[in-house]
Amino acid sequence: MQSFAESNDGVDLFCVKSDEERLHVHSQIVIAADGGSSNMVKQIAPALTARLTWYVALQETYACRSHLEPGFFHFFAFPEISPYPSAYIKDNLLVMEVVVRLEDKATQAMARFQEHLWKQIGIEQAHLIRWLGCRVTYAAPRGLFCFGTERILVCGEASGLLNLFGEGISSALASGRIAGKVSVNSIEQKVPPGRFYRQEIETEKRKTISTFNYKTLLFREGSAFNFKKGLHAMDWKERLIFCQNLLKWRLTLKT
């Protein structure tokens, strides 16, 4: 999609296909879900896009023997590794992720994370299965959401629905369902869907913002982290080191 023109009765999309053939599409409603680097959002809200801070996310997936506890998303609050290092077991594979600022090297952060996991968690017989990377931005803490216009509904990561852990699939599915529902209703009522979409998406917006409330996230009962279980397994020295690392990590995020 190169450009678009919105009118009272719909949206005209001007595109170029992979073989350089030009394509013109007219639709009553456009649902845009083209990722964090959304071309649609860049054209709808260029001033907002210019204010976004960008990061690089790197993910590596391994077949291995691991002592990492399955069924949990493990977050490692070690800023010397990366602002957001995480690991979890999915389909019997180890998935490791790091997020770094654009000026830093994601591969170096992943190497530091790998060294930590291999040593502390006991990763053995590791074989790299998959290597993925992309640019991400955290719009929620600064309220830099873009949900589109009257006839263009922006969903998922493109709209800013990406949580603290760099996970946006759940919000993408939820916002997609909402966009589809209000689109059908608006066509039946013969009105633009934008206002209804912005009303309906408010819950997902607040849910995403809440993941960046660190006090709630870290210490509220039933939150993402099981602190009682973790602290119970530590001696006093380990608890002190943990608190120091957590404070250091939190201060790093402000810089």
Tab-separated table of C-alpha atoms in Angstrom:
chain	number	residue	atom	x	y	z
A	1	MET	CA	0.000	0.000	0.000
A	2	GLN	CA	1.536	3.287	-1.127
A	3	SER	CA	-1.224	5.722	-0.225
A	4	PHE	CA	-4.932	6.027	0.460
A	5	ALA	CA	-7.773	8.510	0.129
A	6	GLU	CA	-10.699	8.487	2.533
A	7	SER	CA	-14.120	9.839	1.588
A	8	ASN	CA	-17.649	9.815	2.993
A	9	ASP	CA	-18.493	6.507	1.322
A	10	GLY	CA	-15.256	4.562	1.792
A	11	VAL	CA	-11.497	4.321	1.345
A	12	ASP	CA	-9.464	4.109	-1.864
A	13	LEU	CA	-6.202	2.187	-1.526
A	14	PHE	CA	-3.413	2.701	-4.051
A	15	CYS	CA	-1.041	-0.259	-4.013
A	16	VAL	CA	1.829	-1.792	-5.967
A	17	LYS	CA	2.008	-5.580	-6.362
A	18	SER	CA	5.254	-7.563	-6.147
A	19	ASP	CA	5.508	-7.553	-9.969
A	20	GLU	CA	5.280	-3.716	-9.955
A	21	GLU	CA	1.699	-3.764	-11.253
A	22	ARG	CA	-0.384	-0.943	-9.801
A	23	LEU	CA	-3.587	-1.825	-7.996
A	24	HIS	CA	-6.510	0.389	-6.946
A	25	VAL	CA	-8.977	-0.973	-4.377
A	26	HIS	CA	-12.103	0.724	-3.033
A	27	SER	CA	-13.715	-0.468	0.205
A	28	GLN	CA	-16.342	0.849	2.582
A	29	ILE	CA	-14.083	-0.013	5.529
A	30	VAL	CA	-10.384	-0.851	5.882
A	31	ILE	CA	-9.060	-2.886	8.822
A	32	ALA	CA	-5.307	-2.251	9.106
A	33	ALA	CA	-3.176	-4.767	11.006
A	34	ASP	CA	0.227	-4.228	9.417
A	35	GLY	CA	2.450	-4.434	12.493
A	36	GLY	CA	4.424	-2.009	14.611
A	37	SER	CA	6.021	-0.286	11.604
A	38	SER	CA	2.570	0.314	10.142
A	39	ASN	CA	2.627	2.186	6.850
A	40	MET	CA	-1.019	3.065	7.383
A	41	VAL	CA	-0.374	4.670	10.783
A	42	LYS	CA	2.599	6.604	9.377
A	43	GLN	CA	0.222	8.249	6.906
A	44	ILE	CA	-2.700	8.707	9.300
A	45	ALA	CA	-0.653	10.170	12.175
A	46	PRO	CA	2.885	11.151	11.077
A	47	ALA	CA	3.411	13.413	14.113
A	48	LEU	CA	2.555	10.561	16.490
A	49	THR	CA	4.812	8.126	14.629
A	50	ALA	CA	7.715	10.561	14.872
A	51	ARG	CA	7.452	10.507	18.686
A	52	LEU	CA	7.789	6.725	19.008
A	53	THR	CA	10.952	5.174	20.467
A	54	TRP	CA	12.040	2.069	18.579
A	55	TYR	CA	13.693	-1.123	19.825
A	56	VAL	CA	14.975	-4.315	18.230
A	57	ALA	CA	13.521	-7.630	19.412
A	58	LEU	CA	15.416	-10.872	18.797
A	59	GLN	CA	14.016	-14.358	19.377
A	60	GLU	CA	15.882	-17.674	19.274
A	61	THR	CA	14.235	-21.092	19.577
A	62	TYR	CA	16.179	-24.179	20.645
A	63	ALA	CA	15.614	-27.903	20.858
A	64	CYS	CA	17.415	-28.807	24.069
A	65	ARG	CA	17.358	-30.326	27.519
A	66	SER	CA	16.367	-27.640	29.982
A	67	HIS	CA	15.636	-27.233	33.684
A	68	LEU	CA	13.486	-24.161	32.992
A	69	GLU	CA	10.104	-24.665	34.648
A	70	PRO	CA	7.449	-25.254	31.953
A	71	GLY	CA	4.090	-23.513	31.973
A	72	PHE	CA	5.518	-20.118	32.977
A	73	PHE	CA	6.739	-16.989	31.211
A	74	HIS	CA	10.129	-16.340	32.843
A	75	PHE	CA	11.269	-12.715	32.928
A	76	PHE	CA	14.866	-11.908	33.915
A	77	ALA	CA	15.262	-8.451	35.484
A	78	PHE	CA	18.968	-8.149	34.660
A	79	PRO	CA	19.535	-4.831	32.837
A	80	GLU	CA	23.138	-5.794	32.080
A	81	ILE	CA	21.701	-8.464	29.757
A	82	SER	CA	18.867	-6.499	28.135
A	83	PRO	CA	15.945	-4.289	29.201
A	84	TYR	CA	13.526	-7.163	28.500
A	85	PRO	CA	15.062	-10.679	28.526
A	86	SER	CA	12.580	-13.545	28.765
A	87	ALA	CA	12.421	-17.297	28.225
A	88	TYR	CA	9.751	-19.975	28.214
A	89	ILE	CA	9.032	-23.500	27.032
A	90	LYS	CA	6.637	-23.852	24.083
A	91	ASP	CA	5.928	-27.147	22.290
A	92	ASN	CA	8.884	-28.675	24.186
A	93	LEU	CA	11.207	-26.038	22.714
A	94	LEU	CA	13.091	-23.292	24.555
A	95	VAL	CA	12.143	-19.807	23.344
A	96	MET	CA	14.499	-16.960	24.320
A	97	GLU	CA	13.830	-13.278	23.666
A	98	VAL	CA	15.721	-10.032	24.186
A	99	VAL	CA	14.776	-6.435	23.407
A	100	VAL	CA	17.381	-3.692	23.006
A	101	ARG	CA	17.483	-0.068	21.947
A	102	LEU	CA	18.250	0.623	18.292
A	103	GLU	CA	21.787	1.765	19.047
A	104	ASP	CA	22.609	-1.507	20.856
A	105	LYS	CA	23.385	-4.942	19.400
A	106	ALA	CA	20.602	-7.491	19.856
A	107	THR	CA	22.941	-10.377	18.994
A	108	GLN	CA	25.317	-9.370	21.791
A	109	ALA	CA	22.418	-9.149	24.258
A	110	MET	CA	21.271	-12.608	23.183
A	111	ALA	CA	24.805	-13.956	23.691
A	112	ARG	CA	24.809	-12.557	27.249
A	113	PHE	CA	21.387	-14.052	27.899
A	114	GLN	CA	22.426	-17.403	26.494
A	115	GLU	CA	25.518	-17.465	28.705
A	116	HIS	CA	23.354	-16.739	31.756
A	117	LEU	CA	20.758	-19.413	30.973
A	118	TRP	CA	23.279	-22.079	30.014
A	119	LYS	CA	25.107	-21.519	33.300
A	120	GLN	CA	22.255	-20.848	35.737
A	121	ILE	CA	19.366	-22.909	34.354
A	122	GLY	CA	21.277	-25.857	32.986
A	123	ILE	CA	20.637	-25.869	29.234
A	124	GLU	CA	22.150	-28.918	27.521
A	125	GLN	CA	22.391	-30.382	24.009
A	126	ALA	CA	21.024	-27.173	22.483
A	127	HIS	CA	20.300	-27.021	18.765
A	128	LEU	CA	19.118	-23.743	17.173
A	129	ILE	CA	15.781	-24.261	15.400
A	130	ARG	CA	14.665	-20.751	14.541
A	131	TRP	CA	16.008	-17.186	14.604
A	132	LEU	CA	13.649	-14.208	14.261
A	133	GLY	CA	13.965	-10.459	14.680
A	134	CYS	CA	11.871	-7.326	14.245
A	135	ARG	CA	11.514	-3.698	15.305
A	136	VAL	CA	9.109	-2.945	18.146
A	137	THR	CA	7.896	0.148	19.942
A	138	TYR	CA	6.127	0.551	23.279
A	139	ALA	CA	3.393	3.105	22.629
A	140	ALA	CA	1.258	2.363	25.688
A	141	PRO	CA	3.317	4.042	28.481
A	142	ARG	CA	3.141	7.370	26.618
A	143	GLY	CA	-0.407	6.928	25.363
A	144	LEU	CA	0.694	7.006	21.720
A	145	PHE	CA	-2.124	4.854	20.360
A	146	CYS	CA	-3.595	5.192	16.884
A	147	PHE	CA	-6.888	3.391	16.300
A	148	GLY	CA	-7.472	4.888	12.873
A	149	THR	CA	-10.081	7.183	11.353
A	150	GLU	CA	-13.812	7.008	10.694
A	151	ARG	CA	-13.426	4.274	8.057
A	152	ILE	CA	-9.937	2.903	8.762
A	153	LEU	CA	-9.727	0.704	11.873
A	154	VAL	CA	-6.175	0.043	13.097
A	155	CYS	CA	-5.702	-3.182	15.083
A	156	GLY	CA	-3.039	-5.073	16.989
A	157	GLU	CA	0.534	-3.892	17.326
A	158	ALA	CA	-0.019	-1.283	14.603
A	159	SER	CA	-2.393	0.556	16.950
A	160	GLY	CA	0.011	0.426	19.909
A	161	LEU	CA	-1.454	-2.657	21.615
A	162	LEU	CA	1.837	-4.229	22.674
A	163	ASN	CA	2.340	-5.089	26.344
A	164	LEU	CA	5.405	-4.794	28.587
A	165	PHE	CA	6.668	-8.233	27.567
A	166	GLY	CA	6.564	-7.494	23.833
A	167	GLU	CA	3.511	-9.748	23.431
A	168	GLY	CA	0.724	-8.482	21.192
A	169	ILE	CA	-0.983	-11.585	19.816
A	170	SER	CA	-3.765	-11.640	22.421
A	171	SER	CA	-4.557	-7.959	21.833
A	172	ALA	CA	-4.315	-8.427	18.061
A	173	LEU	CA	-6.930	-11.183	18.193
A	174	ALA	CA	-9.177	-9.188	20.528
A	175	SER	CA	-8.932	-5.955	18.524
A	176	GLY	CA	-9.480	-7.867	15.272
A	177	ARG	CA	-12.691	-9.368	16.622
A	178	ILE	CA	-13.862	-5.951	17.789
A	179	ALA	CA	-13.053	-4.356	14.419
A	180	GLY	CA	-14.927	-7.094	12.583
A	181	LYS	CA	-17.970	-6.797	14.825
A	182	VAL	CA	-18.289	-3.012	14.600
A	183	SER	CA	-17.676	-3.139	10.834
A	184	VAL	CA	-20.611	-5.503	10.314
A	185	ASN	CA	-22.838	-3.406	12.575
A	186	SER	CA	-21.856	-0.142	10.892
A	187	ILE	CA	-22.570	-1.532	7.417
A	188	GLU	CA	-26.002	-2.660	8.580
A	189	GLN	CA	-26.648	0.773	10.130
A	190	LYS	CA	-25.048	2.601	7.163
A	191	VAL	CA	-22.737	4.679	9.372
A	192	PRO	CA	-18.911	4.905	9.672
A	193	PRO	CA	-17.485	2.469	12.276
A	194	GLY	CA	-14.662	4.626	13.685
A	195	ARG	CA	-16.474	6.042	16.710
A	196	PHE	CA	-17.870	2.645	17.722
A	197	TYR	CA	-14.462	1.007	17.335
A	198	ARG	CA	-12.761	3.567	19.566
A	199	GLN	CA	-15.413	2.984	22.232
A	200	GLU	CA	-15.187	-0.812	22.063
A	201	ILE	CA	-11.366	-0.937	22.009
A	202	GLU	CA	-11.039	1.059	25.240
A	203	THR	CA	-10.911	-2.075	27.418
A	204	GLU	CA	-7.990	-3.544	25.446
A	205	LYS	CA	-6.249	-0.181	25.567
A	206	ARG	CA	-6.514	0.003	29.364
A	207	LYS	CA	-5.435	-3.621	29.716
A	208	THR	CA	-2.265	-2.915	27.721
A	209	ILE	CA	-1.474	0.233	29.705
A	210	SER	CA	-1.912	-1.670	32.983
A	211	THR	CA	0.996	-4.006	32.150
A	212	PHE	CA	3.319	-1.005	32.486
A	213	ASN	CA	2.123	-0.279	36.044
A	214	TYR	CA	5.121	-1.872	37.759
A	215	LYS	CA	3.732	-1.788	41.302
A	216	THR	CA	0.605	-3.632	40.216
A	217	LEU	CA	2.516	-5.966	37.943
A	218	LEU	CA	5.094	-7.012	40.491
A	219	PHE	CA	3.260	-7.110	43.780
A	220	ARG	CA	-0.503	-7.506	43.288
A	221	GLU	CA	-1.977	-10.908	44.102
A	222	GLY	CA	-2.701	-12.863	40.936
A	223	SER	CA	-0.442	-10.709	38.753
A	224	ALA	CA	1.933	-11.950	36.062
A	225	PHE	CA	4.725	-12.793	38.518
A	226	ASN	CA	4.513	-15.323	41.362
A	227	PHE	CA	6.695	-13.407	43.822
A	228	LYS	CA	5.678	-15.395	46.896
A	229	LYS	CA	6.846	-18.639	45.329
A	230	GLY	CA	10.110	-17.124	44.141
A	231	LEU	CA	10.977	-15.326	47.375
A	232	HIS	CA	10.128	-18.378	49.466
A	233	ALA	CA	12.777	-20.366	47.596
A	234	MET	CA	15.518	-17.781	48.331
A	235	ASP	CA	17.703	-17.244	51.369
A	236	TRP	CA	18.186	-13.710	52.731
A	237	LYS	CA	21.281	-13.036	50.631
A	238	GLU	CA	19.544	-14.072	47.428
A	239	ARG	CA	16.564	-11.886	48.316
A	240	LEU	CA	18.844	-8.891	48.790
A	241	ILE	CA	20.519	-9.471	45.422
A	242	PHE	CA	17.107	-9.907	43.813
A	243	CYS	CA	15.814	-6.594	45.199
A	244	GLN	CA	18.982	-4.805	44.069
A	245	ASN	CA	18.645	-6.224	40.556
A	246	LEU	CA	14.953	-5.351	40.393
A	247	LEU	CA	15.598	-1.756	41.463
A	248	LYS	CA	18.492	-1.453	39.021
A	249	TRP	CA	16.318	-2.816	36.212
A	250	ARG	CA	13.498	-0.380	37.036
A	251	LEU	CA	15.862	2.606	37.084
A	252	THR	CA	17.385	1.514	33.768
A	253	LEU	CA	13.970	1.692	32.078
A	254	LYS	CA	13.713	5.386	32.945
A	255	THR	CA	16.909	6.283	31.094
